[in-house]
CSV table of C-alpha atoms in Angstrom, one decimal:
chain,number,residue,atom,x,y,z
S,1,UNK,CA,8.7,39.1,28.8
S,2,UNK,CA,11.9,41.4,28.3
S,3,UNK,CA,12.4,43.1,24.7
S,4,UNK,CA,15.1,46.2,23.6
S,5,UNK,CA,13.5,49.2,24.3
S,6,UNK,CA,14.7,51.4,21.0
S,7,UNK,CA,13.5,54.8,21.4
S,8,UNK,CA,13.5,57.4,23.7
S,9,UNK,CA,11.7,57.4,27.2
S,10,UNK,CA,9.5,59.8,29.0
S,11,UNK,CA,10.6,61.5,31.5
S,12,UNK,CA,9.8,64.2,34.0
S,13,UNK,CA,12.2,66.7,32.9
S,14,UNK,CA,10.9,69.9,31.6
S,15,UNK,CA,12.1,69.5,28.0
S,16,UNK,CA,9.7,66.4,27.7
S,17,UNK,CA,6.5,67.1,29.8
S,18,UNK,CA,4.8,68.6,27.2
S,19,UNK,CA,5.3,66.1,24.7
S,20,UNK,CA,2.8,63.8,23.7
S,21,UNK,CA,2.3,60.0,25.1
S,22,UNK,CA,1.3,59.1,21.4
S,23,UNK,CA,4.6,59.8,19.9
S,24,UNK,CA,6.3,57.4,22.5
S,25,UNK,CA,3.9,54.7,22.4
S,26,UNK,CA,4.4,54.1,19.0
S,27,UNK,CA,8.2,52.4,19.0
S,28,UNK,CA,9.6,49.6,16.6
S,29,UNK,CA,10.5,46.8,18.5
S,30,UNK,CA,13.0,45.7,15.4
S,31,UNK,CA,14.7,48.1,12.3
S,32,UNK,CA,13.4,47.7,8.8
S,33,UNK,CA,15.7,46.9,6.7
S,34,UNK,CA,15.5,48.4,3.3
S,35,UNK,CA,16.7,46.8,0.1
S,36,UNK,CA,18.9,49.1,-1.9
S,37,UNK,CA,19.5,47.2,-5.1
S,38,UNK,CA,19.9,49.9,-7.9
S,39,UNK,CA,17.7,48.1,-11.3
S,40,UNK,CA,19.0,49.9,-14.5
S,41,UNK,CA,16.6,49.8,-16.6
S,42,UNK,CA,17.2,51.3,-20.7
S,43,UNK,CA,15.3,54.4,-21.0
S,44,UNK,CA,13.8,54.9,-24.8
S,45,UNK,CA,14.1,58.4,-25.8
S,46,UNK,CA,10.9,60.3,-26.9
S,47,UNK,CA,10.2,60.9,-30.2
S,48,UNK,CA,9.1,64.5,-30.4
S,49,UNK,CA,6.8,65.5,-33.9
S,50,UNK,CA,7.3,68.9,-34.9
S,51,UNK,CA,4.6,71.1,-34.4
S,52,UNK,CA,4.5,72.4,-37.8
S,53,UNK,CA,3.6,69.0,-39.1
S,54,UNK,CA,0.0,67.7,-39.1
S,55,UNK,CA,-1.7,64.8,-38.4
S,56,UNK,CA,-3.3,63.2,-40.3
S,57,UNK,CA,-7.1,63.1,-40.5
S,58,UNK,CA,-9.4,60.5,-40.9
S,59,UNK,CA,-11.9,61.1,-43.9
S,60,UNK,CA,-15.1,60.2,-43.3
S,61,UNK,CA,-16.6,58.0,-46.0
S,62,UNK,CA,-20.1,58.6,-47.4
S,63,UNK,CA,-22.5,55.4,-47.7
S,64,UNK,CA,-22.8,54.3,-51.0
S,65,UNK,CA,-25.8,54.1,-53.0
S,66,UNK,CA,-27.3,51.0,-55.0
S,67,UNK,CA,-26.1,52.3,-58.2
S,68,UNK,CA,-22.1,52.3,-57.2
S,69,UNK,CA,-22.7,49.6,-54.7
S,70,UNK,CA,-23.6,47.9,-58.4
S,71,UNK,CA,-20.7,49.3,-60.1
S,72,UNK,CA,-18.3,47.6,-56.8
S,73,UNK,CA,-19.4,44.3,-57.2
S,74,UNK,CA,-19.7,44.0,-61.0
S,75,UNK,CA,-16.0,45.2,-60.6
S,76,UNK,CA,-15.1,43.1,-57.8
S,77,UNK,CA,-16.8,40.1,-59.9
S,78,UNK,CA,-14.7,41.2,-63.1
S,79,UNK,CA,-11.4,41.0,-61.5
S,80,UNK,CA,-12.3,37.4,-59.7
S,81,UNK,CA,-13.1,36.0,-63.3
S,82,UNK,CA,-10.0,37.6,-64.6
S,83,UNK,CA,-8.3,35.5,-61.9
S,84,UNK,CA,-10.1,32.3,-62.9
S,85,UNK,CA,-7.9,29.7,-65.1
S,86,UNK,CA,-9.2,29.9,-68.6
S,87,UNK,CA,-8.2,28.5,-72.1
S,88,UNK,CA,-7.8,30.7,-75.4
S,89,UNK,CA,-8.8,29.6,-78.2
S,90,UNK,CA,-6.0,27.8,-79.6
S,91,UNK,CA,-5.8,26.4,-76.5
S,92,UNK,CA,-9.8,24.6,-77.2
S,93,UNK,CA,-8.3,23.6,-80.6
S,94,UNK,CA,-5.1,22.0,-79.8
S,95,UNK,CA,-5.8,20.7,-76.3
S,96,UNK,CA,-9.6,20.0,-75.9
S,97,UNK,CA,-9.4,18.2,-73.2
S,98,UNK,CA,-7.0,20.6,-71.1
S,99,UNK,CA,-9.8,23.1,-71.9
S,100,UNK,CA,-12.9,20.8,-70.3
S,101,UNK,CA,-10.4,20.4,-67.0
S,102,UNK,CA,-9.7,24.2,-66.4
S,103,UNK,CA,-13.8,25.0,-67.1
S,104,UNK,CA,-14.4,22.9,-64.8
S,105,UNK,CA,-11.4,24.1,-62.0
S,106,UNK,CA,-13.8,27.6,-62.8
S,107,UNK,CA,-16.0,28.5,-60.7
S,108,UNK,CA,-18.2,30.6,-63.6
S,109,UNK,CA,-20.3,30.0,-66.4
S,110,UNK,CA,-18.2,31.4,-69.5
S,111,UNK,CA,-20.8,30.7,-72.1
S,112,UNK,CA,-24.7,31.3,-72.2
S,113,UNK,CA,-26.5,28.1,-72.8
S,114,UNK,CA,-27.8,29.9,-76.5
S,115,UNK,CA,-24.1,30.0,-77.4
S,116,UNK,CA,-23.4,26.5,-76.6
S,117,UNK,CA,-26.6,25.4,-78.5
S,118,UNK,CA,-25.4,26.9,-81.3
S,119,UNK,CA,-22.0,25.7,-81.1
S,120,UNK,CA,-23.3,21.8,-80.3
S,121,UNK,CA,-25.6,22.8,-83.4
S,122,UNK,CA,-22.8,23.3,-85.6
S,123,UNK,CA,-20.9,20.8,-85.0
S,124,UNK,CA,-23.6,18.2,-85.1
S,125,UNK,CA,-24.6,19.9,-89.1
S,126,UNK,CA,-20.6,19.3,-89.9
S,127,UNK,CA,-20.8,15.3,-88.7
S,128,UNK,CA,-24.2,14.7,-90.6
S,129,UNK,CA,-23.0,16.6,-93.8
S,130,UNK,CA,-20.5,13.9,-94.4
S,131,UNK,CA,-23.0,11.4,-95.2
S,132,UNK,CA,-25.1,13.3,-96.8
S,133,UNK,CA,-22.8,14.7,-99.2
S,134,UNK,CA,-21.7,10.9,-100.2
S,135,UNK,CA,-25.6,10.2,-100.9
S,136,UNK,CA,-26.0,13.3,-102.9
S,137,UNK,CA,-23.2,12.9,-105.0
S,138,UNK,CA,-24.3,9.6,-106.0
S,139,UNK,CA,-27.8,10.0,-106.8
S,140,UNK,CA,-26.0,13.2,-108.3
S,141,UNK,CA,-23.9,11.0,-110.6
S,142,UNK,CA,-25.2,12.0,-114.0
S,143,UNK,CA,-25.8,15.9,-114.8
S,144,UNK,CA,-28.1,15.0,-117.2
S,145,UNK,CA,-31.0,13.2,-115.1
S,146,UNK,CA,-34.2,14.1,-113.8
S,147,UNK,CA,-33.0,12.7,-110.5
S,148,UNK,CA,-31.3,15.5,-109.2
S,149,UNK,CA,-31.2,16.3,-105.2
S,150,UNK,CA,-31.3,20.0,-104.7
S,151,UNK,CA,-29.0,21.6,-102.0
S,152,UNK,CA,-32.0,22.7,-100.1
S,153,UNK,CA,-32.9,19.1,-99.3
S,154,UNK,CA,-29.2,18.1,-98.7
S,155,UNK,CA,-29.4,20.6,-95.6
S,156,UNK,CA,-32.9,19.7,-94.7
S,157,UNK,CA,-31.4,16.1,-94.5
S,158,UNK,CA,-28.4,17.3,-92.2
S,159,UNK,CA,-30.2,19.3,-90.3
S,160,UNK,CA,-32.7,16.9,-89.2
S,161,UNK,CA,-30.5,14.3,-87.9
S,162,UNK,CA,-27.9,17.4,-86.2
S,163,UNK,CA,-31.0,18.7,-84.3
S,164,UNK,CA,-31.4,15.0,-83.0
S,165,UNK,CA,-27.7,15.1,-82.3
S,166,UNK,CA,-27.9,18.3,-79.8
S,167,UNK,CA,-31.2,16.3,-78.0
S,168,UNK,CA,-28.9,13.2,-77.5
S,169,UNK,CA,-26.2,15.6,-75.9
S,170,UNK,CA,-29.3,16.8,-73.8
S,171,UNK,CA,-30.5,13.3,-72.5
S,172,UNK,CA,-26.8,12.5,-71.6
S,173,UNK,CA,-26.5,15.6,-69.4
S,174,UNK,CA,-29.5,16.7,-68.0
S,175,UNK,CA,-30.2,12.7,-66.4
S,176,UNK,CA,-26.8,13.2,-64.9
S,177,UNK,CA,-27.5,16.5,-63.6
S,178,UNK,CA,-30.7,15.3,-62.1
S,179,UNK,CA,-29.5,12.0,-60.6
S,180,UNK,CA,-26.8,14.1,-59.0
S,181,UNK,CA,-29.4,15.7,-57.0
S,182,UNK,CA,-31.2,13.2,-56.2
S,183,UNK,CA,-28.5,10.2,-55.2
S,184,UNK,CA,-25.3,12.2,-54.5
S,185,UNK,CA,-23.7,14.4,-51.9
S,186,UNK,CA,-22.5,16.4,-54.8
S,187,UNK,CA,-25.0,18.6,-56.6
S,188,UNK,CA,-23.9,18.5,-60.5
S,189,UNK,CA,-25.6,22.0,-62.5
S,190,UNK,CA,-26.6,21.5,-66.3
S,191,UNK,CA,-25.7,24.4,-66.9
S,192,UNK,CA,-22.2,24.0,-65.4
S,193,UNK,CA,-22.2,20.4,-67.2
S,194,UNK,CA,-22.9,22.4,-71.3
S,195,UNK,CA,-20.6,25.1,-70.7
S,196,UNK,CA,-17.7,22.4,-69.7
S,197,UNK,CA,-18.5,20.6,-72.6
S,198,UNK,CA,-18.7,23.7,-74.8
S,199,UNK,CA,-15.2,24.2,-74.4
S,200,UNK,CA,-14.1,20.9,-76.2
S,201,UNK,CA,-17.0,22.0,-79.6
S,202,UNK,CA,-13.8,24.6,-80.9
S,203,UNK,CA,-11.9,21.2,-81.7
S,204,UNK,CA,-14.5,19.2,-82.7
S,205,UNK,CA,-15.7,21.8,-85.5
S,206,UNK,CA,-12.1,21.5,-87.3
S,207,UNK,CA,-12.0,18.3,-87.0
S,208,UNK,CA,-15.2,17.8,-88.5
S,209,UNK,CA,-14.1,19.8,-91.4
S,210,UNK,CA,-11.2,17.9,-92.2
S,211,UNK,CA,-13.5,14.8,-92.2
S,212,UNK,CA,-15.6,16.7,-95.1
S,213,UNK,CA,-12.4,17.1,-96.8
S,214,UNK,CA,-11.1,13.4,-96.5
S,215,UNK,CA,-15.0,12.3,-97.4
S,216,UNK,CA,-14.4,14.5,-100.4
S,217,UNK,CA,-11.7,12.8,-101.5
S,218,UNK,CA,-12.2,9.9,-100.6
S,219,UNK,CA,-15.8,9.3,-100.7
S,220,UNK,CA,-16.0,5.4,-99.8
S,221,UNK,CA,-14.7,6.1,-96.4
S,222,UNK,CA,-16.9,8.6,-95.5
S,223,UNK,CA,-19.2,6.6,-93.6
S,224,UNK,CA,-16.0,5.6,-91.1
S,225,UNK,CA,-15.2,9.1,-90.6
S,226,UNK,CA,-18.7,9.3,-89.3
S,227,UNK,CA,-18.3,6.8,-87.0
S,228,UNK,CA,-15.3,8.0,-86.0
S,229,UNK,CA,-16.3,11.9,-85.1
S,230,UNK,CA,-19.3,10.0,-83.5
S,231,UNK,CA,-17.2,7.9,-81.2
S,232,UNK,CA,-15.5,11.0,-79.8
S,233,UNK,CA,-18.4,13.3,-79.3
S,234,UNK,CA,-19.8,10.7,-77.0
S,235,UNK,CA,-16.2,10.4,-75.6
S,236,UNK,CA,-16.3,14.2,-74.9
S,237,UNK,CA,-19.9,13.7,-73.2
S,238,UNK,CA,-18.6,11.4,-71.2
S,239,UNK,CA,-15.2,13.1,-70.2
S,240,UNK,CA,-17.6,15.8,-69.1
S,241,UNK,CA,-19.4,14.1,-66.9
S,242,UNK,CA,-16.6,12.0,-65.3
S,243,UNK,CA,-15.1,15.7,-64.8
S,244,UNK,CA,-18.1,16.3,-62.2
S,245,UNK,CA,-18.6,12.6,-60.5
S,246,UNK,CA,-14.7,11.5,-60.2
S,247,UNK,CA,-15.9,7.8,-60.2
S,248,UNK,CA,-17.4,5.2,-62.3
S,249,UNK,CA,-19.3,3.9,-59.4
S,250,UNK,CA,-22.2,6.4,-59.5
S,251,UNK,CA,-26.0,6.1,-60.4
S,252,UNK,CA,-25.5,8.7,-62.9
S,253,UNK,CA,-23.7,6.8,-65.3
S,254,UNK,CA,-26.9,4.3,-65.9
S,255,UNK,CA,-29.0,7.5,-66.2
S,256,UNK,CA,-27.0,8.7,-68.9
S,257,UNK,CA,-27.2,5.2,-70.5
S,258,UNK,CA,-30.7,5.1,-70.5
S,259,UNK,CA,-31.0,8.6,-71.7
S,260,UNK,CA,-28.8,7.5,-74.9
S,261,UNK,CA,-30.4,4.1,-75.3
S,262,UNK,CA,-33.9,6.2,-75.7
S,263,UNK,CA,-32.7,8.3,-78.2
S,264,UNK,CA,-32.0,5.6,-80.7
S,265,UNK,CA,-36.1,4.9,-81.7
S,266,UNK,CA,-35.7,8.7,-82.5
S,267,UNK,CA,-33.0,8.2,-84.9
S,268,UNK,CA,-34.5,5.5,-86.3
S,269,UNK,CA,-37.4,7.8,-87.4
S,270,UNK,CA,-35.2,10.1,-88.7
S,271,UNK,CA,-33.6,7.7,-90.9
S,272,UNK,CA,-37.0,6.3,-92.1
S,273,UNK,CA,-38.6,9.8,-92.8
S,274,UNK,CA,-34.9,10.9,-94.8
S,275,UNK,CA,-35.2,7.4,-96.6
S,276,UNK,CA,-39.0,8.3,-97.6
S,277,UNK,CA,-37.7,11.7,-99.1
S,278,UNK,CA,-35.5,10.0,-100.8
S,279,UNK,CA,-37.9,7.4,-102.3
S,280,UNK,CA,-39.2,9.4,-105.5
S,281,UNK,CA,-35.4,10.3,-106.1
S,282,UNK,CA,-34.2,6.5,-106.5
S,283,UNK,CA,-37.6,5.6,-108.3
S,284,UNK,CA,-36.5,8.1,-111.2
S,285,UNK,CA,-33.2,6.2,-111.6
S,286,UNK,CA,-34.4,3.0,-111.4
């Protein structure tokens, strides 16, 4: 096998006898060639900071205790309801409905369930005033007779049938709350369910005073204004509840149904014990 022989030889000379064997032994058989591409490459300058300037350092943060730990969330909480869609009041007088739709979109409770008791309350004395005040101005007809119906009993007799009113509201809701638990996916709160339909009482309290004003003047229709307030409080309760399910198919609705239809053997009693006051009243002007 013949190959190119690149470097030097040894030879017997006296310039090379001393050299090593190890330095010749070691000879390329082939050059390397080199690759002498030139890559230019964009050379960022440095950004130098002054010396004078500082950097800056990291504070280190204490841990908090429960009492600002308190004071952070109650804040935190405060600017997440400020953020929550809400209704002013005109808005609840004017657009009732609106109102119910926005309390529910709300993820809080705006009302206490005292408040909304008293509000339902309220409203519930306005509607059984009307008819009330049409019995009482009859029996009321002549100044001059021993039948006479003091204003302590006209409010007895409102209030009695009003406090009915707010337990009807109550067997409406809390049945749909409770089959919502037990036959949905969905999980409805009561308390979620009164303060959504607290929100729609602000309406329903003017209108029910412009009903005592029309039954006022116009006493022989004050039973239909009755009817009629009555038609759209259960309206509301129901708008309320359809707020929560989003269907009519739904086991709550014939829970709420059977909480209404149980209430009417209540009212009935009601209307027998008021009619029983009211016996020694039409005895004197018979």
């Amino acid at each position: 096998m013949s190959y190119t022989f690149y470097g030097k030889r040894r030879t017997m000379t006296p310039v090379s006898n001393r050299a090593k064997a190890v330095s010749y032994r070691h000879v390329p058989y082939r050059q390397i060639h080199q690759d002498k591409t030139v890559i230019n490459e964009e050379v960022k300058p440095l950004t130098i900071f002054p010396i004078h300037e500082k950097r800056p350092v990291k504070q280190k943060t204490e841990p908090l205790n429960a009492e600002e730990r308190k004071k952070c969330r109650a804040a935190k909480l405060l600017n997440l309801q400020a953020s929550a869609p809400h209704t002013t009041m005109i808005g609840m007088i004017f657009h009732p409905f609106t109102a119910m739709k926005r309390s529910k979109q709300s993820c809080f409770i705006e009302y206490t369930w005292i408040g909304c008791l008293i509000a339902s309350l309220a409203v519930w004395f306005l509607i059984c005033f009307i008819p009330v005040t049409m019995i009482t101005e009859r029996i009321n007809a002549h100044g001059f007779s021993y039948a006479v119906i003091p204003f302590s009993f006209q409010c007895m007799m409102a209030f009695l049938p009003s406090c009915l009113g707010v337990v009807c509201e109550m067997a409406v809701l809390m049945p749909a709350s409770i089959c919502s638990r037990l036959f949905t996916p969905h999980t409805v709160r009561w308390r979620e369910l009164y303060d959504t339909r607290c929100h729609g009482l602000a309406c329903m309290i003017i209108v029910s005073l412009i009903g005592m004003a029309g039954s006022i003047w116009f006493p022989s229709s004050a039973m239909a204004i009755t009817a009629v307030l009555l038609a759209v409080m259960i309206l509301m309760d129901v708008y309320t509840v359809y707020l929560y399910v989003h269907t009519w198919h739904s086991p709550v609705w014939p829970a709420c149904a059977a909480g209404l239809l149980a209430c009417v053997p209540c009212f009935l009693y009601v209307i027998n014990v008021i009619a029983a006051k009211l016996d020694v009243f039409t005895k004197l002007i018979q």
